[in-house]
GROMACS .gro file of C-alpha atoms in nm:
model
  292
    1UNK     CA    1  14.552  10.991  16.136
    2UNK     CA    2  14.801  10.789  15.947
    3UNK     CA    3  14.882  10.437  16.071
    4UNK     CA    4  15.203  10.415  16.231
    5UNK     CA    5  15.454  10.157  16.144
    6UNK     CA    6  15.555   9.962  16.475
    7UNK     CA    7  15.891   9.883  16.331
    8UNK     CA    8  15.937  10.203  16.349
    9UNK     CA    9  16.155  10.270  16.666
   10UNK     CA   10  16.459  10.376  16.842
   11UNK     CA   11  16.812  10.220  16.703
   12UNK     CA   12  17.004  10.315  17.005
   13UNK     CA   13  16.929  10.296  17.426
   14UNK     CA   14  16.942  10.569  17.561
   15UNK     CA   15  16.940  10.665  17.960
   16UNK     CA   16  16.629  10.852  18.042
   17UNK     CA   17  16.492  10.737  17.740
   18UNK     CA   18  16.079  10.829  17.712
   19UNK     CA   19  15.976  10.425  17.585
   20UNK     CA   20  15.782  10.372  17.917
   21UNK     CA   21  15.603  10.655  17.913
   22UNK     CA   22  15.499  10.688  17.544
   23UNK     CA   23  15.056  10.606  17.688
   24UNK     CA   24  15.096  10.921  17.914
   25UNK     CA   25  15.299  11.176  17.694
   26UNK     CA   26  15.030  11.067  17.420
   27UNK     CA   27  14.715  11.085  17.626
   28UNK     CA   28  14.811  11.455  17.689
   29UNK     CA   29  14.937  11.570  17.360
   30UNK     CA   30  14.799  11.911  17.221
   31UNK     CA   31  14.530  11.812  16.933
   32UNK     CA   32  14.571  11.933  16.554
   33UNK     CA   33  14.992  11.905  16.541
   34UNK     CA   34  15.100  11.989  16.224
   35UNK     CA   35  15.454  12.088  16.316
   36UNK     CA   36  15.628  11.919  16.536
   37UNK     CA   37  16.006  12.041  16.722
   38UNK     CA   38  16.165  11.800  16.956
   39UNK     CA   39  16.508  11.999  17.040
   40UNK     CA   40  16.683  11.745  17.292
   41UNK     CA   41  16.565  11.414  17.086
   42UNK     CA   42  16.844  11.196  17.213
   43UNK     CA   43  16.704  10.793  17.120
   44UNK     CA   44  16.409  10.911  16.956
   45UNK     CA   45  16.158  10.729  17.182
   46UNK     CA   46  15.864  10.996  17.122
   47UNK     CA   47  15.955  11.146  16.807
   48UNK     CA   48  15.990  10.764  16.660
   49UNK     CA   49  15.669  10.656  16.861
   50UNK     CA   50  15.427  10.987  16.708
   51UNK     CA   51  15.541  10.969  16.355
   52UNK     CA   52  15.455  11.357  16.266
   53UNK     CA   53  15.490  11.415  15.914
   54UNK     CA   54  15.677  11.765  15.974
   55UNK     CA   55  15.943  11.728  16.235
   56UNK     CA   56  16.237  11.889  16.316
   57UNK     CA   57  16.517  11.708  16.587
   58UNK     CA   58  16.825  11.826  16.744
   59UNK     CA   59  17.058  11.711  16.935
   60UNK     CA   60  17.394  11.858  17.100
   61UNK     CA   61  17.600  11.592  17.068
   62UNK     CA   62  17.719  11.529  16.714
   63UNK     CA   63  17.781  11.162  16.674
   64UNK     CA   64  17.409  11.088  16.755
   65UNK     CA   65  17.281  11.323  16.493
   66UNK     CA   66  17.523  11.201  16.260
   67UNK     CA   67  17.371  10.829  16.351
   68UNK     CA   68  17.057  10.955  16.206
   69UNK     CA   69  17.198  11.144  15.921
   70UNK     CA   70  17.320  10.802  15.809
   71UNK     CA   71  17.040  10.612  15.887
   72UNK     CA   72  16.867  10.803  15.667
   73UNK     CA   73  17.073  10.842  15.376
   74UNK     CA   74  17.304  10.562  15.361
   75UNK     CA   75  17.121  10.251  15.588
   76UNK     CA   76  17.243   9.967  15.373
   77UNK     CA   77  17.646  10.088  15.392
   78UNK     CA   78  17.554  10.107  15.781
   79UNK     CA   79  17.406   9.770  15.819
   80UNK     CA   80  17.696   9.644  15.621
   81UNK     CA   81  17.963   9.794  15.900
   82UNK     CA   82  17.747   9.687  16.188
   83UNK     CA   83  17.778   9.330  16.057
   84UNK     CA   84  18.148   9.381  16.094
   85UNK     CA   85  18.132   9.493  16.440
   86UNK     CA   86  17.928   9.182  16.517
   87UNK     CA   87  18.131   8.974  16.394
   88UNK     CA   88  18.405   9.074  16.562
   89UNK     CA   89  18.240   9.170  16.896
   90UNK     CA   90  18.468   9.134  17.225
   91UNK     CA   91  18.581   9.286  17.505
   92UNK     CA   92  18.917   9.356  17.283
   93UNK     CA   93  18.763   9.483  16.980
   94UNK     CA   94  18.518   9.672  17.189
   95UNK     CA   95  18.814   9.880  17.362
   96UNK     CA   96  18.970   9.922  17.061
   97UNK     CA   97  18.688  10.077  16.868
   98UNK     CA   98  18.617  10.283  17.165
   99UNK     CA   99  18.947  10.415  17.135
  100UNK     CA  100  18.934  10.570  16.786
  101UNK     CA  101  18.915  10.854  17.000
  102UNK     CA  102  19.172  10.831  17.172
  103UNK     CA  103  19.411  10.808  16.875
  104UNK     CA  104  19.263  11.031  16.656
  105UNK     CA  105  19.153  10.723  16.455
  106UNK     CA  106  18.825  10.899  16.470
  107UNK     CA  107  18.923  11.197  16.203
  108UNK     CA  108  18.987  10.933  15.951
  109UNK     CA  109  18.674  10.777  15.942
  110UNK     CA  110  18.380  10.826  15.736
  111UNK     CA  111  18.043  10.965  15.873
  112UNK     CA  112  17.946  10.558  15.820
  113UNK     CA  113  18.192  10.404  16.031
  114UNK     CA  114  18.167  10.669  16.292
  115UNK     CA  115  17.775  10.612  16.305
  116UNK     CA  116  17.796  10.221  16.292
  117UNK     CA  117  18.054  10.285  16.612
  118UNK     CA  118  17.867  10.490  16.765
  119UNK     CA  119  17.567  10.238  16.759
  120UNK     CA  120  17.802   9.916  16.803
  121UNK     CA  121  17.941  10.094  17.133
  122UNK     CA  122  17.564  10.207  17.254
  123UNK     CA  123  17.484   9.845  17.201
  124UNK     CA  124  17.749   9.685  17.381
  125UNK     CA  125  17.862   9.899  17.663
  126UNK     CA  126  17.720   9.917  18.049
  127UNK     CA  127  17.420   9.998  18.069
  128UNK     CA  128  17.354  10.148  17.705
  129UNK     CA  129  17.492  10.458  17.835
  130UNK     CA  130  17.687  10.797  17.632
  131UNK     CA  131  17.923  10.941  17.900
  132UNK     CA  132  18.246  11.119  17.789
  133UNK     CA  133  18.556  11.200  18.039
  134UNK     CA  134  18.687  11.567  18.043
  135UNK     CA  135  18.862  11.539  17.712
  136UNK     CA  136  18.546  11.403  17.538
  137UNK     CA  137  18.640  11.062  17.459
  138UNK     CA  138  18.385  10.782  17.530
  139UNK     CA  139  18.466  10.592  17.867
  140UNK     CA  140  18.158  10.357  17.900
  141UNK     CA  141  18.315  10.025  17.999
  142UNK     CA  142  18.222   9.716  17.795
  143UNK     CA  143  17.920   9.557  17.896
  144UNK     CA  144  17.988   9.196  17.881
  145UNK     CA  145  17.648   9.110  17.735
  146UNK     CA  146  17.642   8.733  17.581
  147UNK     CA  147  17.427   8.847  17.254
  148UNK     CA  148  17.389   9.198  17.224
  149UNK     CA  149  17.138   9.294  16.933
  150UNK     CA  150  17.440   9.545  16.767
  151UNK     CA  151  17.239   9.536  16.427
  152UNK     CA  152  16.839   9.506  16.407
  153UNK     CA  153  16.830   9.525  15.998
  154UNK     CA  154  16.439   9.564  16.038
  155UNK     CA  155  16.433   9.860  16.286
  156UNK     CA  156  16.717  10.029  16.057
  157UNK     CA  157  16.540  10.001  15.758
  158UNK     CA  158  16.202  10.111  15.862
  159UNK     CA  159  16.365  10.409  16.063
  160UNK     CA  160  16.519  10.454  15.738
  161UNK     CA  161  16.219  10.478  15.560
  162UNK     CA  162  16.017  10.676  15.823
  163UNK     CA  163  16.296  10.983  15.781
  164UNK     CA  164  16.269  10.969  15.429
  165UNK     CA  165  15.933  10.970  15.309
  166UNK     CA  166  15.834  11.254  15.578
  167UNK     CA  167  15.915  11.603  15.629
  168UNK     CA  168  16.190  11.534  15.937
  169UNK     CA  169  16.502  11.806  15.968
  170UNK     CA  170  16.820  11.702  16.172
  171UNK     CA  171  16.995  11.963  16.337
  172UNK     CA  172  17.300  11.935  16.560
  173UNK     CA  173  17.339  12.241  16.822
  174UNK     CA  174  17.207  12.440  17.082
  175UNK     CA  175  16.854  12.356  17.173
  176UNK     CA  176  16.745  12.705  17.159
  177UNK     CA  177  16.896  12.760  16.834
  178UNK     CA  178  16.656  12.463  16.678
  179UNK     CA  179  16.324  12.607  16.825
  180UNK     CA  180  16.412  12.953  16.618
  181UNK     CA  181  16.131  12.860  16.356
  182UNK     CA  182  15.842  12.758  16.553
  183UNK     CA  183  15.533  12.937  16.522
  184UNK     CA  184  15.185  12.974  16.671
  185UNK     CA  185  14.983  12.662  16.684
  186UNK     CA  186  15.320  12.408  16.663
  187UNK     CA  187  15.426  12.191  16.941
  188UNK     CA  188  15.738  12.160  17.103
  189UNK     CA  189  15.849  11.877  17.374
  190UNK     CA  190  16.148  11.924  17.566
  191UNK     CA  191  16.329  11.638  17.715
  192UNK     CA  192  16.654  11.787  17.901
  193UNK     CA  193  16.858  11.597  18.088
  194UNK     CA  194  16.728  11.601  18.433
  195UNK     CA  195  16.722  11.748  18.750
  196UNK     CA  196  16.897  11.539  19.015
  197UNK     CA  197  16.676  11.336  19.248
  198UNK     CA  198  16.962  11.301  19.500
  199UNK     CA  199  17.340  11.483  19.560
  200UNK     CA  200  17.514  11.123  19.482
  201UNK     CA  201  17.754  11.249  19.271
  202UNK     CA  202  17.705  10.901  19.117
  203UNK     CA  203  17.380  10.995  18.969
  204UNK     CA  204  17.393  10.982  18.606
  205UNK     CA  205  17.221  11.366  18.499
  206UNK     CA  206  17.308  11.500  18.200
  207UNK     CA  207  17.502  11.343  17.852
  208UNK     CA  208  17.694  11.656  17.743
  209UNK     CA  209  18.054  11.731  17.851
  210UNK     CA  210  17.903  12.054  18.009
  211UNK     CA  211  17.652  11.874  18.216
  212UNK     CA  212  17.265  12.067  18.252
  213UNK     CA  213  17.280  12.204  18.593
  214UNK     CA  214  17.043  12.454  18.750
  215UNK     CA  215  17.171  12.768  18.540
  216UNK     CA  216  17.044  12.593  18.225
  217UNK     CA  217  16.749  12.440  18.375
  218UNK     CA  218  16.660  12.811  18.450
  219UNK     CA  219  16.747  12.867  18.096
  220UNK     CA  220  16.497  12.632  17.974
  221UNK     CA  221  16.212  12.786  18.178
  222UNK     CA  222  16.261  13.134  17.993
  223UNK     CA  223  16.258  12.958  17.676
  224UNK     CA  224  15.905  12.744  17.791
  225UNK     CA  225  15.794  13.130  17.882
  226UNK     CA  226  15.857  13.225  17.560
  227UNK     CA  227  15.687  12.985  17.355
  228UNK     CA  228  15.373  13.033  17.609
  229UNK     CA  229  15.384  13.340  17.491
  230UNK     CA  230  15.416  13.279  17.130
  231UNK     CA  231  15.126  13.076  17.108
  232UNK     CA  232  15.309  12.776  17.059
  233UNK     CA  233  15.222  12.442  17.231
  234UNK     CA  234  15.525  12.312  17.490
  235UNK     CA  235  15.542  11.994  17.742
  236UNK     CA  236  15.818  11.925  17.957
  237UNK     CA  237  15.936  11.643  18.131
  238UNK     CA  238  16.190  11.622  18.408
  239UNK     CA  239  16.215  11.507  18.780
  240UNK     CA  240  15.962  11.532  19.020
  241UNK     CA  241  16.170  11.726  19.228
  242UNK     CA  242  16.109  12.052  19.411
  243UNK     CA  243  16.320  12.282  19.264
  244UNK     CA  244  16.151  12.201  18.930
  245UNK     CA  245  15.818  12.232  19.089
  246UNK     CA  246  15.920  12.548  19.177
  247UNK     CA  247  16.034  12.661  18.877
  248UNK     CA  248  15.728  12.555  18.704
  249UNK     CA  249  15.480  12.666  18.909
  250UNK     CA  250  15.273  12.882  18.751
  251UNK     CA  251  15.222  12.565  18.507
  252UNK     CA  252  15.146  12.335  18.873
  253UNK     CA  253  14.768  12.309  18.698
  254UNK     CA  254  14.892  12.162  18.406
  255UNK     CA  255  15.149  11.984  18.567
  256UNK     CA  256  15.152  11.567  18.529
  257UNK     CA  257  15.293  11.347  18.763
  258UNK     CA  258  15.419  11.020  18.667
  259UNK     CA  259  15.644  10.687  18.740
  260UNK     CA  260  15.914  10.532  18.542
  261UNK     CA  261  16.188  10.291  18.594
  262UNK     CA  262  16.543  10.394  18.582
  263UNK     CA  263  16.841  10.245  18.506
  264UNK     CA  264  17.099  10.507  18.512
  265UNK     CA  265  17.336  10.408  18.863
  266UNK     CA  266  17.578  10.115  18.849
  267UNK     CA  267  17.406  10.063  19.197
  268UNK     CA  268  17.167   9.865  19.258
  269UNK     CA  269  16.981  10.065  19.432
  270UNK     CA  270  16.994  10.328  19.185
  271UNK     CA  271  16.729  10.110  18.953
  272UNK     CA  272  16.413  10.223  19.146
  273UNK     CA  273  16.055  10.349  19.001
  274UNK     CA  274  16.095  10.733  19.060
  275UNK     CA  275  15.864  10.986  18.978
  276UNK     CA  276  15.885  11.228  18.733
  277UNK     CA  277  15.691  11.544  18.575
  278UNK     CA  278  15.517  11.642  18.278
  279UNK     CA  279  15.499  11.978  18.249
  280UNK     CA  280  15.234  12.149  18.019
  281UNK     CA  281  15.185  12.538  17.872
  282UNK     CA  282  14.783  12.400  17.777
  283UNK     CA  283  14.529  12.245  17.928
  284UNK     CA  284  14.515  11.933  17.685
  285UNK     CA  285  14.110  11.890  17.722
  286UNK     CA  286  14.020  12.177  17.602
  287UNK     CA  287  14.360  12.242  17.359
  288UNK     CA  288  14.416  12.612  17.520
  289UNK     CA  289  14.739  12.776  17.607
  290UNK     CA  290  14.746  12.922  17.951
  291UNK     CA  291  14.777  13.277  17.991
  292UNK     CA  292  14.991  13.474  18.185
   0.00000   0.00000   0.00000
């Protein structure tokens, strides 16, 4: 296996992001991947960690694919605008990029400033956090950090590097749309936005204007079905909750649990070590897909 490049890692945080749980996802990861789909790829944690050669991402929400877009093709314009924004960086400034918007300043701008605000804003709001009200705009409050890393030249450019000298596609849509091409033998991880582990309406569950509520989570189950079916290899991970154990549970053999730390309530008490799934269509010692 080719060496992987530790520089080589996610630009932006992201809630629910997969960085403490990179040992476990990779201890049971389907052997022989030569094709690999990641269709809710959000930060990049896994995908940037495994370093497949072929790789196709997507994303639903357009100004985070369009971060990578640029990262790839133009890094050296974005490193120059990210400069800016740390230059300038303040409570102020930070309210009044985040309103671009707002006013509409948003249509003006080119793919490069709207990716180096999208990472300046991911950088220096609460929490790292991508929420959007009811119109779509970007509320995060500013995040009051004293020296927030808004440009780390060295991740950037090896990021940069990584997307170009491999076979990765970036598509921007509908997860099931981007899992169209897969084929027997590839391997697909899925990474929805989760299951609630409580009703506090607090609870930060999903990063799309439409939410993920149960409807799609069913939705998602078909489409695991499907690729079961197909031949193709699938994990899952999600909340260890029981309406996802339910769903899942003709997979409860191959079925992972596992503990991570999350920061995603402005509570206190909403920063706790929670447990969460990984669901499997294989049994990863032998490299079999289960059967119906």
């Amino acid at each position: 296996m080719k060496k992987k490049n530790l520089l080589v890692k996610p630009f932006v945080k992201w809630a629910g992001g997969k960085r403490q749980l990179l040992e476990d996802i990779e201890y049971f990861l389907p052997k022989g991947i030569k094709n690999y789909y990641e269709p809710f790829v959000g930060g990049g944690a896994v995908f940037l960690s495994m370093q497949f050669k072929n790789t196709t991402i997507n994303d639903f929400n357009s100004e985070l694919t369009n971060a990578y877009m640029v990262v790839k093709n133009n890094v050296e314009e974005l490193i120059e605008v990210l400069r800016m924004h740390q230059n300038n960086n303040s409570s102020d400034y930070y309210y009044s990029v985040r309103a671009w918007d707002r006013n509409y300043e948003i249509d003006k701008k080119t793919d490069i400033e709207r990716a180096a605000r999208f990472i300046y804003l991911n950088k220096t709001g609460f929490n790292g956090l991508f929420r959007v009200n009811s119109q779509g705009q970007i509320n995060v409050p500013y995040g009051s950090y004293k020296n927030p890393a808004i440009v780390n030249e060295d991740i950037l450019r090896a990021d940069s590097r990584y997307l170009n000298e491999n076979n990765i596609k970036i598509l921007n849509g509908d997860y099931a749309e981007a899992l169209k091409g897969v084929q027997r033998g590839d391997f697909v991880y899925l990474d929805p936005p989760y299951a609630p582990v409580s009703e506090d309406k607090n609870s930060f569950v999903g990063y799309t204007l439409n939410g993920f509520g149960f409807e799609e989570q069913q939705r998602l189950l078909s489409i695991f079905d499907e690729l079961t079916k197909k031949g193709v290899y699938a994990m899952m991970s999600n909340s260890s909750v029981p309406a996802i154990h339910d769903l899942y549970k003709k997979y409860a053999k191959t079925t992972a649990i596992v503990g991570a730390t999350r920061n995603i309530n402005s509570k206190s008490s909403g920063r706790n070590k929670v447990d969460e799934v990984i669901v499997m269509n294989y049994n990863y010692k032998n490299n079999e897909i289960i059967k119906d």
